[in-house]
Short mmCIF file of C-alpha atoms in Angstrom, two decimals:
data_model
loop_
_atom_site.label_atom_id
_atom_site.label_comp_id
_atom_site.label_asym_id
_atom_site.label_seq_id
_atom_site.Cartn_x
_atom_site.Cartn_y
_atom_site.Cartn_z
CA MET A 28 172.74 145.85 84.87
CA ARG A 29 169.83 148.09 85.77
CA SER A 30 167.66 146.21 83.27
CA LEU A 31 168.54 142.89 84.88
CA LEU A 32 167.76 144.31 88.32
CA LEU A 33 164.40 145.65 87.10
CA ILE A 34 163.52 142.27 85.59
CA ALA A 35 164.42 140.53 88.86
CA VAL A 36 162.24 142.91 90.89
CA MET A 37 159.33 142.45 88.48
CA CYS A 38 159.65 138.67 88.72
CA LEU A 39 159.68 138.89 92.50
CA LEU A 40 156.59 141.09 92.55
CA THR A 41 154.78 138.76 90.15
CA THR A 42 155.61 135.73 92.29
CA THR A 43 154.49 137.54 95.43
CA THR A 44 151.21 138.59 93.79
CA LEU A 45 150.49 135.05 92.62
CA ALA A 46 151.27 133.64 96.05
CA ALA A 47 148.99 136.18 97.69
CA ALA A 48 146.19 135.38 95.24
CA LYS A 49 146.24 131.67 96.12
CA ARG A 50 144.17 131.95 99.25
CA ASN A 51 141.51 129.26 98.98
CA VAL A 52 138.40 128.57 101.03
CA VAL A 53 136.62 125.35 102.00
CA LEU A 54 133.31 125.81 103.81
CA LEU A 55 131.76 122.72 105.43
CA ILE A 56 128.08 123.01 106.43
CA SER A 57 126.18 120.33 108.33
CA ASP A 58 122.38 120.24 108.28
CA ASN A 59 120.35 120.72 111.50
CA GLN A 60 123.08 120.02 114.07
CA ASN A 61 123.02 121.35 117.62
CA PHE A 62 126.14 123.26 118.66
CA ASP A 63 127.20 120.83 121.39
CA ASP A 64 126.79 117.60 119.44
CA CYS A 65 130.49 117.09 118.74
CA GLY A 66 133.17 115.67 120.98
CA CYS A 67 135.08 118.96 121.01
CA TYR A 68 131.95 120.78 122.22
CA GLY A 69 131.53 118.48 125.22
CA ASN A 70 129.43 115.53 124.03
CA SER A 71 131.19 112.52 125.56
CA VAL A 72 129.18 109.91 123.64
CA ILE A 73 129.23 111.00 120.01
CA GLN A 74 132.29 110.10 117.92
CA THR A 75 133.57 113.04 115.84
CA PRO A 76 137.36 112.58 115.65
CA ASN A 77 137.78 114.64 112.48
CA ILE A 78 135.74 117.63 113.61
CA ASP A 79 137.66 117.41 116.88
CA ARG A 80 140.93 117.36 114.93
CA LEU A 81 139.89 120.50 113.06
CA ALA A 82 139.08 122.21 116.37
CA GLY A 83 142.48 121.19 117.71
CA GLU A 84 144.16 122.84 114.73
CA GLY A 85 142.02 125.99 114.58
CA VAL A 86 139.69 128.25 116.54
CA ARG A 87 136.57 126.81 118.14
CA PHE A 88 133.93 129.46 118.80
CA THR A 89 131.77 128.84 121.85
CA HIS A 90 129.07 131.39 120.97
CA ALA A 91 128.21 131.15 117.28
CA PHE A 92 124.67 131.63 116.01
CA ALA A 93 122.59 131.02 112.91
CA THR A 94 120.74 134.23 112.06
CA THR A 95 117.61 132.15 111.51
CA ALA A 96 116.89 128.51 112.33
CA SER A 97 115.56 127.54 108.91
CA CYS A 98 117.60 125.87 106.16
CA GLY A 99 116.92 128.06 103.12
CA PRO A 100 116.95 131.44 104.86
CA SER A 101 120.00 130.48 106.92
CA ARG A 102 121.95 129.58 103.80
CA GLY A 103 120.78 132.81 102.17
CA GLY A 104 122.34 134.63 105.11
CA ILE A 105 125.55 132.59 104.91
CA TYR A 106 126.03 133.33 101.22
CA THR A 107 125.08 137.03 101.29
CA GLY A 108 126.14 138.36 104.69
CA LEU A 109 122.63 139.83 105.05
CA HIS A 110 119.73 138.95 107.33
CA ALA A 111 116.64 137.34 105.81
CA HIS A 112 114.54 140.49 106.23
CA ALA A 113 117.00 142.33 103.96
CA ASN A 114 118.07 139.78 101.35
CA GLY A 115 114.59 138.53 100.37
CA GLN A 116 115.18 134.86 101.26
CA TYR A 117 112.32 134.99 103.76
CA GLY A 118 111.71 131.24 103.63
CA HIS A 119 112.50 128.16 101.58
CA GLY A 120 112.88 128.51 97.83
CA HIS A 121 112.20 124.97 96.65
CA GLY A 122 108.86 123.51 95.56
CA TYR A 123 105.82 125.70 96.18
CA HIS A 124 107.60 127.98 98.67
CA THR A 125 109.22 130.15 95.94
CA PHE A 126 111.20 132.51 98.17
CA GLY A 127 114.48 133.80 96.75
CA LEU A 128 117.09 136.53 96.98
CA MET A 129 116.23 140.01 95.77
CA PRO A 130 117.67 140.81 92.31
CA SER A 131 119.97 143.46 93.77
CA VAL A 132 121.59 141.08 96.26
CA ARG A 133 125.02 139.64 95.41
CA THR A 134 126.20 136.26 96.70
CA ILE A 135 129.71 135.36 97.77
CA PHE A 136 129.89 133.02 94.76
CA GLU A 137 129.34 135.92 92.35
CA LEU A 138 131.79 138.18 94.13
CA VAL A 139 134.74 135.79 94.37
CA LYS A 140 134.14 134.57 90.82
CA GLU A 141 134.63 138.14 89.61
CA ASN A 142 137.94 138.05 91.49
CA GLY A 143 139.18 135.06 89.50
CA TYR A 144 138.04 132.25 91.79
CA ARG A 145 136.61 128.91 90.72
CA THR A 146 133.44 128.06 92.64
CA ALA A 147 131.55 124.92 93.62
CA LEU A 148 128.76 123.94 96.02
CA LEU A 149 128.57 120.16 96.39
CA GLY A 150 125.69 118.36 98.09
CA LYS A 151 122.75 120.25 99.56
CA GLN A 152 122.32 123.60 97.83
CA HIS A 153 118.93 124.99 98.93
CA THR A 154 119.67 128.18 97.01
CA THR A 155 117.41 130.44 94.93
CA PRO A 156 117.51 131.91 92.37
CA ALA A 157 120.00 129.82 90.42
CA SER A 158 121.28 132.90 88.60
CA ALA A 159 122.75 134.24 91.86
CA TYR A 160 124.81 131.11 92.39
CA PRO A 161 127.31 130.62 89.55
CA PHE A 162 129.23 127.35 89.90
CA ASP A 163 132.19 126.26 87.78
CA PHE A 164 131.81 122.68 88.96
CA ASP A 165 128.40 121.14 89.70
CA PRO A 166 128.47 117.33 89.50
CA LYS A 167 125.57 115.12 90.48
CA VAL A 168 126.43 113.67 93.89
CA GLY A 169 124.19 112.55 96.72
CA ASN A 170 124.17 114.98 99.62
CA ARG A 171 124.40 112.08 102.08
CA ASP A 172 127.13 110.34 100.09
CA VAL A 173 129.91 111.99 102.09
CA MET A 174 132.71 110.06 100.39
CA GLY A 175 131.24 110.82 96.98
CA MET A 176 131.21 114.49 97.94
CA ALA A 177 134.85 114.23 99.06
CA LYS A 178 135.72 112.63 95.72
CA GLY A 179 134.01 115.50 93.92
CA ALA A 180 135.90 117.97 96.12
CA GLU A 181 139.20 116.36 95.20
CA GLN A 182 138.38 116.50 91.50
CA PHE A 183 137.43 120.18 91.76
CA ILE A 184 140.58 121.06 93.70
CA ARG A 185 142.90 119.21 91.32
CA GLU A 186 141.22 120.69 88.25
CA SER A 187 141.65 124.17 89.71
CA LYS A 188 145.43 123.80 89.35
CA GLU A 189 146.88 127.29 89.79
CA GLU A 190 143.50 129.03 90.03
CA PRO A 191 142.22 129.92 93.53
CA PHE A 192 139.04 128.17 94.60
CA PHE A 193 136.00 128.66 96.83
CA LEU A 194 134.47 125.29 97.69
CA VAL A 195 131.35 124.63 99.77
CA LEU A 196 130.25 121.17 100.87
CA GLY A 197 126.62 121.17 101.98
CA TYR A 198 126.07 117.92 103.87
CA HIS A 199 122.51 116.67 104.39
CA ASP A 200 123.45 114.95 107.65
CA PRO A 201 122.21 115.00 110.35
CA HIS A 202 118.89 116.22 108.91
CA PRO A 203 116.18 113.60 109.61
CA THR A 204 115.93 110.77 107.11
CA SER A 205 112.23 110.07 107.71
CA ARG A 206 109.15 111.53 109.37
CA ASP A 207 108.33 108.09 110.72
CA ARG A 208 109.78 106.91 114.01
CA PRO A 209 112.68 106.97 114.82
CA GLY A 210 113.14 109.75 112.23
CA TRP A 211 116.94 109.68 112.14
CA GLY A 212 119.53 107.06 111.24
CA ILE A 213 121.33 105.83 108.13
CA ARG A 214 118.79 104.37 105.72
CA ARG A 215 121.03 103.93 102.68
CA GLN A 216 124.58 102.63 102.67
CA TYR A 217 127.25 104.45 100.68
CA ALA A 218 130.71 103.18 99.79
CA GLY A 219 133.51 103.96 102.21
CA ILE A 220 131.33 104.34 105.31
CA THR A 221 130.94 101.93 108.20
CA PRO A 222 127.99 103.20 110.27
CA VAL A 223 128.64 103.78 113.96
CA GLU A 224 125.97 102.20 116.13
CA TYR A 225 124.72 104.06 119.20
CA ASP A 226 122.71 102.61 122.07
CA PRO A 227 119.60 104.75 122.74
CA ALA A 228 120.14 104.14 126.46
CA GLU A 229 123.51 105.92 126.30
CA VAL A 230 122.71 109.05 124.30
CA ILE A 231 122.53 112.42 126.04
CA VAL A 232 118.99 113.80 126.05
CA PRO A 233 119.16 117.61 126.00
CA ARG A 234 117.06 119.45 128.56
CA TYR A 235 114.76 121.01 125.94
CA LEU A 236 113.45 117.54 125.03
CA PRO A 237 111.51 114.96 127.07
CA ASP A 238 113.42 111.83 128.08
CA ARG A 239 111.22 109.26 126.35
CA PRO A 240 111.97 106.16 124.22
CA GLU A 241 111.12 107.76 120.86
CA VAL A 242 113.39 110.71 121.64
CA ARG A 243 116.30 108.45 122.56
CA GLU A 244 115.79 106.34 119.43
CA GLY A 245 115.87 109.48 117.30
CA LEU A 246 119.02 110.77 119.01
CA ALA A 247 120.81 107.45 118.42
CA GLY A 248 120.15 107.78 114.68
CA TYR A 249 121.04 111.47 114.77
CA TYR A 250 124.40 110.62 116.38
CA GLN A 251 124.98 107.99 113.71
CA GLN A 252 124.47 110.53 110.95
CA ILE A 253 126.83 113.01 112.62
CA SER A 254 129.53 110.33 112.73
CA ARG A 255 129.00 109.70 109.02
CA LEU A 256 129.27 113.44 108.38
CA ASP A 257 132.48 113.48 110.41
CA ALA A 258 134.00 110.74 108.26
CA GLY A 259 133.31 112.79 105.14
CA ILE A 260 134.89 115.87 106.68
CA GLY A 261 137.96 113.83 107.58
CA ARG A 262 138.36 112.77 103.97
CA VAL A 263 138.13 116.39 102.74
CA LEU A 264 140.80 117.44 105.25
CA ASP A 265 143.01 114.61 103.96
CA VAL A 266 142.47 115.79 100.38
CA LEU A 267 143.67 119.30 101.29
CA LYS A 268 146.83 117.80 102.74
CA GLN A 269 147.42 115.45 99.82
CA THR A 270 147.00 118.27 97.28
CA ASP A 271 149.35 120.59 99.21
CA HIS A 272 146.57 123.05 100.03
CA GLU A 273 146.65 122.93 103.83
CA GLY A 274 148.94 125.94 103.82
CA ASP A 275 146.80 128.20 101.62
CA THR A 276 143.21 127.24 102.50
CA LEU A 277 140.88 128.74 105.10
CA VAL A 278 138.60 125.97 106.42
CA ILE A 279 135.31 126.76 108.15
CA PHE A 280 132.96 124.19 109.69
CA THR A 281 129.48 125.04 110.96
CA SER A 282 125.82 124.03 110.78
CA ASP A 283 122.93 125.91 109.20
CA HIS A 284 121.01 125.74 112.55
CA GLY A 285 119.98 123.35 115.32
CA SER A 286 118.05 120.10 115.12
CA SER A 287 114.54 119.48 113.78
CA GLU A 288 113.05 118.82 117.21
CA PRO A 289 110.49 121.08 118.97
CA GLY A 290 112.16 124.13 120.48
CA ALA A 291 115.03 124.08 117.99
CA MET A 292 114.29 124.47 114.27
CA ALA A 293 112.45 127.70 113.34
CA ASN A 294 112.94 129.08 116.85
CA HIS A 295 115.23 131.70 118.34
CA TYR A 296 115.76 129.67 121.49
CA GLU A 297 119.33 128.45 121.98
CA PRO A 298 118.80 124.91 120.61
CA GLY A 299 117.60 126.43 117.33
CA VAL A 300 120.18 129.13 116.69
CA ARG A 301 123.38 128.16 118.51
CA VAL A 302 125.68 126.26 116.18
CA PRO A 303 129.17 124.72 116.11
CA PHE A 304 131.69 127.01 114.44
CA ILE A 305 135.32 126.13 113.83
CA VAL A 306 137.83 128.03 111.69
CA ARG A 307 141.29 126.79 110.69
CA SER A 308 143.50 129.45 109.17
CA PRO A 309 147.00 128.77 107.83
CA LYS A 310 147.94 132.22 109.13
CA ALA A 311 146.99 131.49 112.75
CA LYS A 312 149.94 130.61 114.97
CA ARG A 313 148.09 128.49 117.55
CA PRO A 314 144.72 126.82 118.20
CA LEU A 315 142.38 128.42 120.71
CA VAL A 316 138.83 128.57 122.02
CA SER A 317 137.18 131.92 121.33
CA PRO A 318 134.35 133.51 123.35
CA ALA A 319 133.66 136.01 120.53
CA MET A 320 129.97 136.10 119.63
CA VAL A 321 129.63 135.54 115.87
CA THR A 322 126.85 134.70 113.43
CA LEU A 323 126.66 132.95 110.09
CA ALA A 324 126.27 136.40 108.50
CA ASP A 325 129.98 136.85 109.31
CA ILE A 326 131.01 134.14 106.83
CA THR A 327 130.67 136.19 103.64
CA PRO A 328 132.67 139.15 105.03
CA THR A 329 135.31 136.72 106.28
CA VAL A 330 135.65 135.07 102.88
CA LEU A 331 135.84 138.48 101.19
CA ASP A 332 138.58 139.49 103.62
CA TRP A 333 140.56 136.26 103.21
CA THR A 334 140.37 136.25 99.41
CA ARG A 335 140.94 140.03 99.15
CA THR A 336 137.72 140.34 97.17
CA LYS A 337 135.80 143.58 96.83
CA GLY A 338 132.39 143.44 98.49
CA PRO A 339 129.04 144.66 97.16
CA LYS A 340 128.11 148.34 97.01
CA TYR A 341 125.78 148.07 100.03
CA PRO A 342 126.91 147.42 103.64
CA LEU A 343 126.87 143.87 104.95
CA HIS A 344 125.33 142.87 108.27
CA GLY A 345 128.25 140.67 109.28
CA ARG A 346 131.96 141.38 109.64
CA SER A 347 135.19 139.50 109.10
CA ILE A 348 136.25 137.27 111.97
CA LEU A 349 139.87 137.06 110.79
CA PRO A 350 141.00 139.73 113.30
CA VAL A 351 139.86 137.62 116.29
CA LEU A 352 141.43 134.30 115.27
CA GLU A 353 144.46 134.92 117.48
CA ASP A 354 142.75 136.85 120.26
CA ASP A 355 141.89 135.01 123.48
CA ALA A 356 139.70 137.83 124.76
CA PRO A 357 138.44 139.93 121.84
CA THR A 358 136.57 143.13 122.63
CA GLY A 359 133.51 144.38 120.77
CA TRP A 360 132.20 140.88 120.03
CA ASP A 361 129.63 140.69 122.80
CA GLU A 362 126.23 140.82 121.07
CA VAL A 363 124.50 139.42 117.99
CA TYR A 364 121.23 139.96 116.15
CA LEU A 365 118.90 137.32 114.67
CA SER A 366 115.99 137.56 112.23
CA HIS A 367 113.37 134.98 111.24
CA VAL A 368 110.35 135.37 108.94
CA PHE A 369 109.16 132.04 107.49
CA HIS A 370 110.22 128.43 107.50
CA GLU A 371 107.92 126.99 104.87
CA VAL A 372 105.42 129.27 103.16
CA THR A 373 102.61 128.20 105.52
CA MET A 374 104.73 128.84 108.62
CA TYR A 375 104.84 132.59 109.11
CA TYR A 376 106.10 133.62 112.53
CA PRO A 377 108.46 136.61 112.29
CA MET A 378 110.92 137.09 115.15
CA ARG A 379 113.69 139.62 115.76
CA THR A 380 116.25 139.01 118.49
CA ILE A 381 119.22 140.51 120.25
CA ARG A 382 121.48 138.17 122.21
CA THR A 383 124.22 139.40 124.54
CA GLY A 384 126.56 137.43 126.76
CA ARG A 385 123.96 137.29 129.51
CA TYR A 386 120.55 138.24 128.11
CA LYS A 387 118.34 137.46 125.15
CA LEU A 388 115.37 139.54 124.02
CA ILE A 389 113.01 138.09 121.40
CA TRP A 390 110.38 140.22 119.68
CA ASN A 391 107.57 137.98 118.39
CA ILE A 392 105.96 140.22 115.80
CA ALA A 393 102.97 137.91 115.15
CA TRP A 394 102.58 137.00 118.82
CA ARG A 395 98.78 136.91 118.71
CA HIS A 396 98.96 133.89 116.39
CA GLU A 397 99.67 130.34 117.41
CA TYR A 398 103.32 129.52 116.78
CA ALA A 399 103.55 127.65 113.47
CA LEU A 400 105.63 124.50 113.86
CA PRO A 401 107.63 123.39 110.80
CA ILE A 402 106.21 120.32 109.08
CA ASP A 403 109.38 118.38 109.96
CA THR A 404 108.71 119.06 113.65
CA LEU A 405 104.92 118.88 113.57
CA SER A 406 104.82 115.39 112.05
CA ARG A 407 107.66 113.86 114.05
CA ALA A 408 107.29 111.38 116.93
CA THR A 409 108.47 113.75 119.68
CA TRP A 410 105.71 116.29 119.08
CA GLN A 411 103.01 113.80 118.17
CA GLU A 412 103.66 111.73 121.28
CA THR A 413 103.58 114.87 123.42
CA LEU A 414 100.12 115.67 122.03
CA ARG A 415 98.89 112.07 122.38
CA ARG A 416 99.98 111.91 126.01
CA LYS A 417 98.59 115.40 126.66
CA ASP A 418 101.82 116.28 128.41
CA PRO A 419 101.84 119.81 129.83
CA LEU A 420 105.56 120.25 129.06
CA ILE A 421 107.85 119.77 126.09
CA GLY A 422 111.16 119.33 127.85
CA LEU A 423 111.02 122.04 130.53
CA ARG A 424 108.80 124.44 128.56
CA PRO A 425 105.00 124.53 129.00
CA VAL A 426 103.35 123.41 125.77
CA LYS A 427 100.87 126.28 126.03
CA LYS A 428 103.67 128.88 126.23
CA PHE A 429 105.49 127.16 123.40
CA LEU A 430 102.46 127.61 121.13
CA TYR A 431 101.20 130.96 122.42
CA ARG A 432 104.10 133.28 123.07
CA ASP A 433 104.43 136.69 124.64
CA GLU A 434 105.17 139.64 122.40
CA ILE A 435 108.49 140.20 124.15
CA GLU A 436 110.52 137.41 125.71
CA LEU A 437 113.47 138.35 127.91
CA TYR A 438 115.73 135.73 129.43
CA ASP A 439 118.64 135.90 131.85
CA LEU A 440 120.81 133.17 130.34
CA LYS A 441 123.21 133.20 133.28
CA ASN A 442 120.46 132.08 135.67
CA ASP A 443 118.03 130.54 133.19
CA SER A 444 119.94 128.85 130.37
CA ASP A 445 116.79 126.91 129.40
CA GLU A 446 114.92 130.18 128.62
CA ILE A 447 111.85 129.31 130.66
CA HIS A 448 111.27 132.36 132.88
CA ASN A 449 110.26 135.40 130.86
CA LEU A 450 111.47 138.56 132.61
CA ALA A 451 109.93 141.03 130.14
CA ASP A 452 107.46 142.30 132.76
CA SER A 453 109.88 142.14 135.67
CA ALA A 454 110.35 145.56 137.26
CA ALA A 455 113.86 144.56 138.27
CA HIS A 456 114.76 144.02 134.61
CA ALA A 457 112.98 147.04 133.12
CA GLY A 458 116.29 148.73 132.41
CA VAL A 459 117.66 145.68 130.63
CA ARG A 460 114.51 145.38 128.52
CA LYS A 461 114.66 149.06 127.57
CA GLU A 462 118.35 148.93 126.62
CA LEU A 463 118.02 145.76 124.53
CA SER A 464 114.80 146.93 122.88
CA GLU A 465 116.41 150.19 121.82
CA LYS A 466 119.47 148.39 120.47
CA LEU A 467 117.28 145.96 118.53
CA ALA A 468 115.16 148.76 117.09
CA ALA A 469 118.26 150.67 116.01
CA PHE A 470 119.67 147.58 114.32
CA LEU A 471 116.44 146.90 112.43
CA LYS A 472 116.30 150.52 111.29
CA ARG A 473 119.94 150.41 110.23
CA THR A 474 119.37 147.22 108.22
CA LYS A 475 116.16 148.59 106.66
CA ASP A 476 113.82 145.93 108.01
CA PRO A 477 110.58 146.32 106.00
CA TRP A 478 108.54 144.94 108.91
CA LEU A 479 109.11 148.31 110.60
CA LEU A 480 106.69 149.78 108.08
CA ARG A 481 103.84 148.14 109.99
CA HIS A 482 105.29 147.24 113.37
CA SER A 483 107.40 148.83 116.09
CA VAL A 484 109.49 147.28 118.82
CA PRO A 485 107.25 147.65 121.89
CA GLU A 486 107.98 150.60 124.17
CA VAL A 487 110.56 152.11 121.81
CA ASN A 488 109.81 155.56 120.43
#
């Protein structure tokens, strides 16, 4: 009798362990998408029913940030939980740029694979070196072929059978499709997609951009690509339901950073670093909107937490967001840190930033140099037309201040959400500057920023 009871208990424990192990992850990453360019984030023109559905079933974060507004370094941060100054992915790794993770840095793909997970990254990878990114499934599929990516996702999920999986879909939309005007818009048709047409007269021109015809034309194409992206996401969500994985899969949707326009990509201004961020957990009891301030460096710790995977031997810069998924007013989530070094190899402009609920302080380390615009921005119609017209402003920002920046920029985001009025030399804000500067310096020291070997945060001992 006791033997039978022991066998029954062992069977129960085995079943429980297997059930606990089957905690899957699907990470959906768009490419160069501003945080508010979804219906659920307040854009009344753009059609994103599937992203909106995900938000209605999960947690929509209102203050999520890319640690750097550059594709390769941002993804390096996503997959390591470390800032660019610490993981070695200072800039892009493809072509002649040759940046890559330090040999000692472990990626989330390596870590979960050691825990028995199958891994895949479909679509845009932008990852270096290849040895740090072990994939069990790596089919050739176009990164704008969103239905082809969904088909690959379904194949990967079905082939995983009883094995847990970590699946990333790196969409190339809404990254520009051309450097020629209009710059955005679907240029190649893929099966299963009916492009949504947008009237340039009806798009919403953000305040950081000038309201001109070439800008509106670009935004109409940009909206079209986001709607295509949304259709692909909808198909992946359907696949999870059809394969009975809705109940055991953590789904995260975000973007690597903001758009390719001036003032966004490769900047620490809000249009560059603020991103959409939605998490659907099968464990959460209700959907909500969270004010918690999070960064993309929190993704790796969150995945480690969800999958019960042991992290690397060194401390990560992010932390798991699972504890705040059911908290309307979380405490201790009221500031974030950002770090930028390069975009492309010729575009060196290191920045370190602290952002709180009200203030942002940016330290421009190479402030004596002209700001180096990314090629994608430099060659695009918005910037070129601004130069041709000799306009003094780009959006609301003086072109001269955009190119030649102060060493410290301090903005009161409550009263100046456009980040135009630098308060760094304001006597009334001296205390704020001192507090934020000291916090930033302490963070950089704690994360072993090598730039501190030559530079110091101004006015911090």
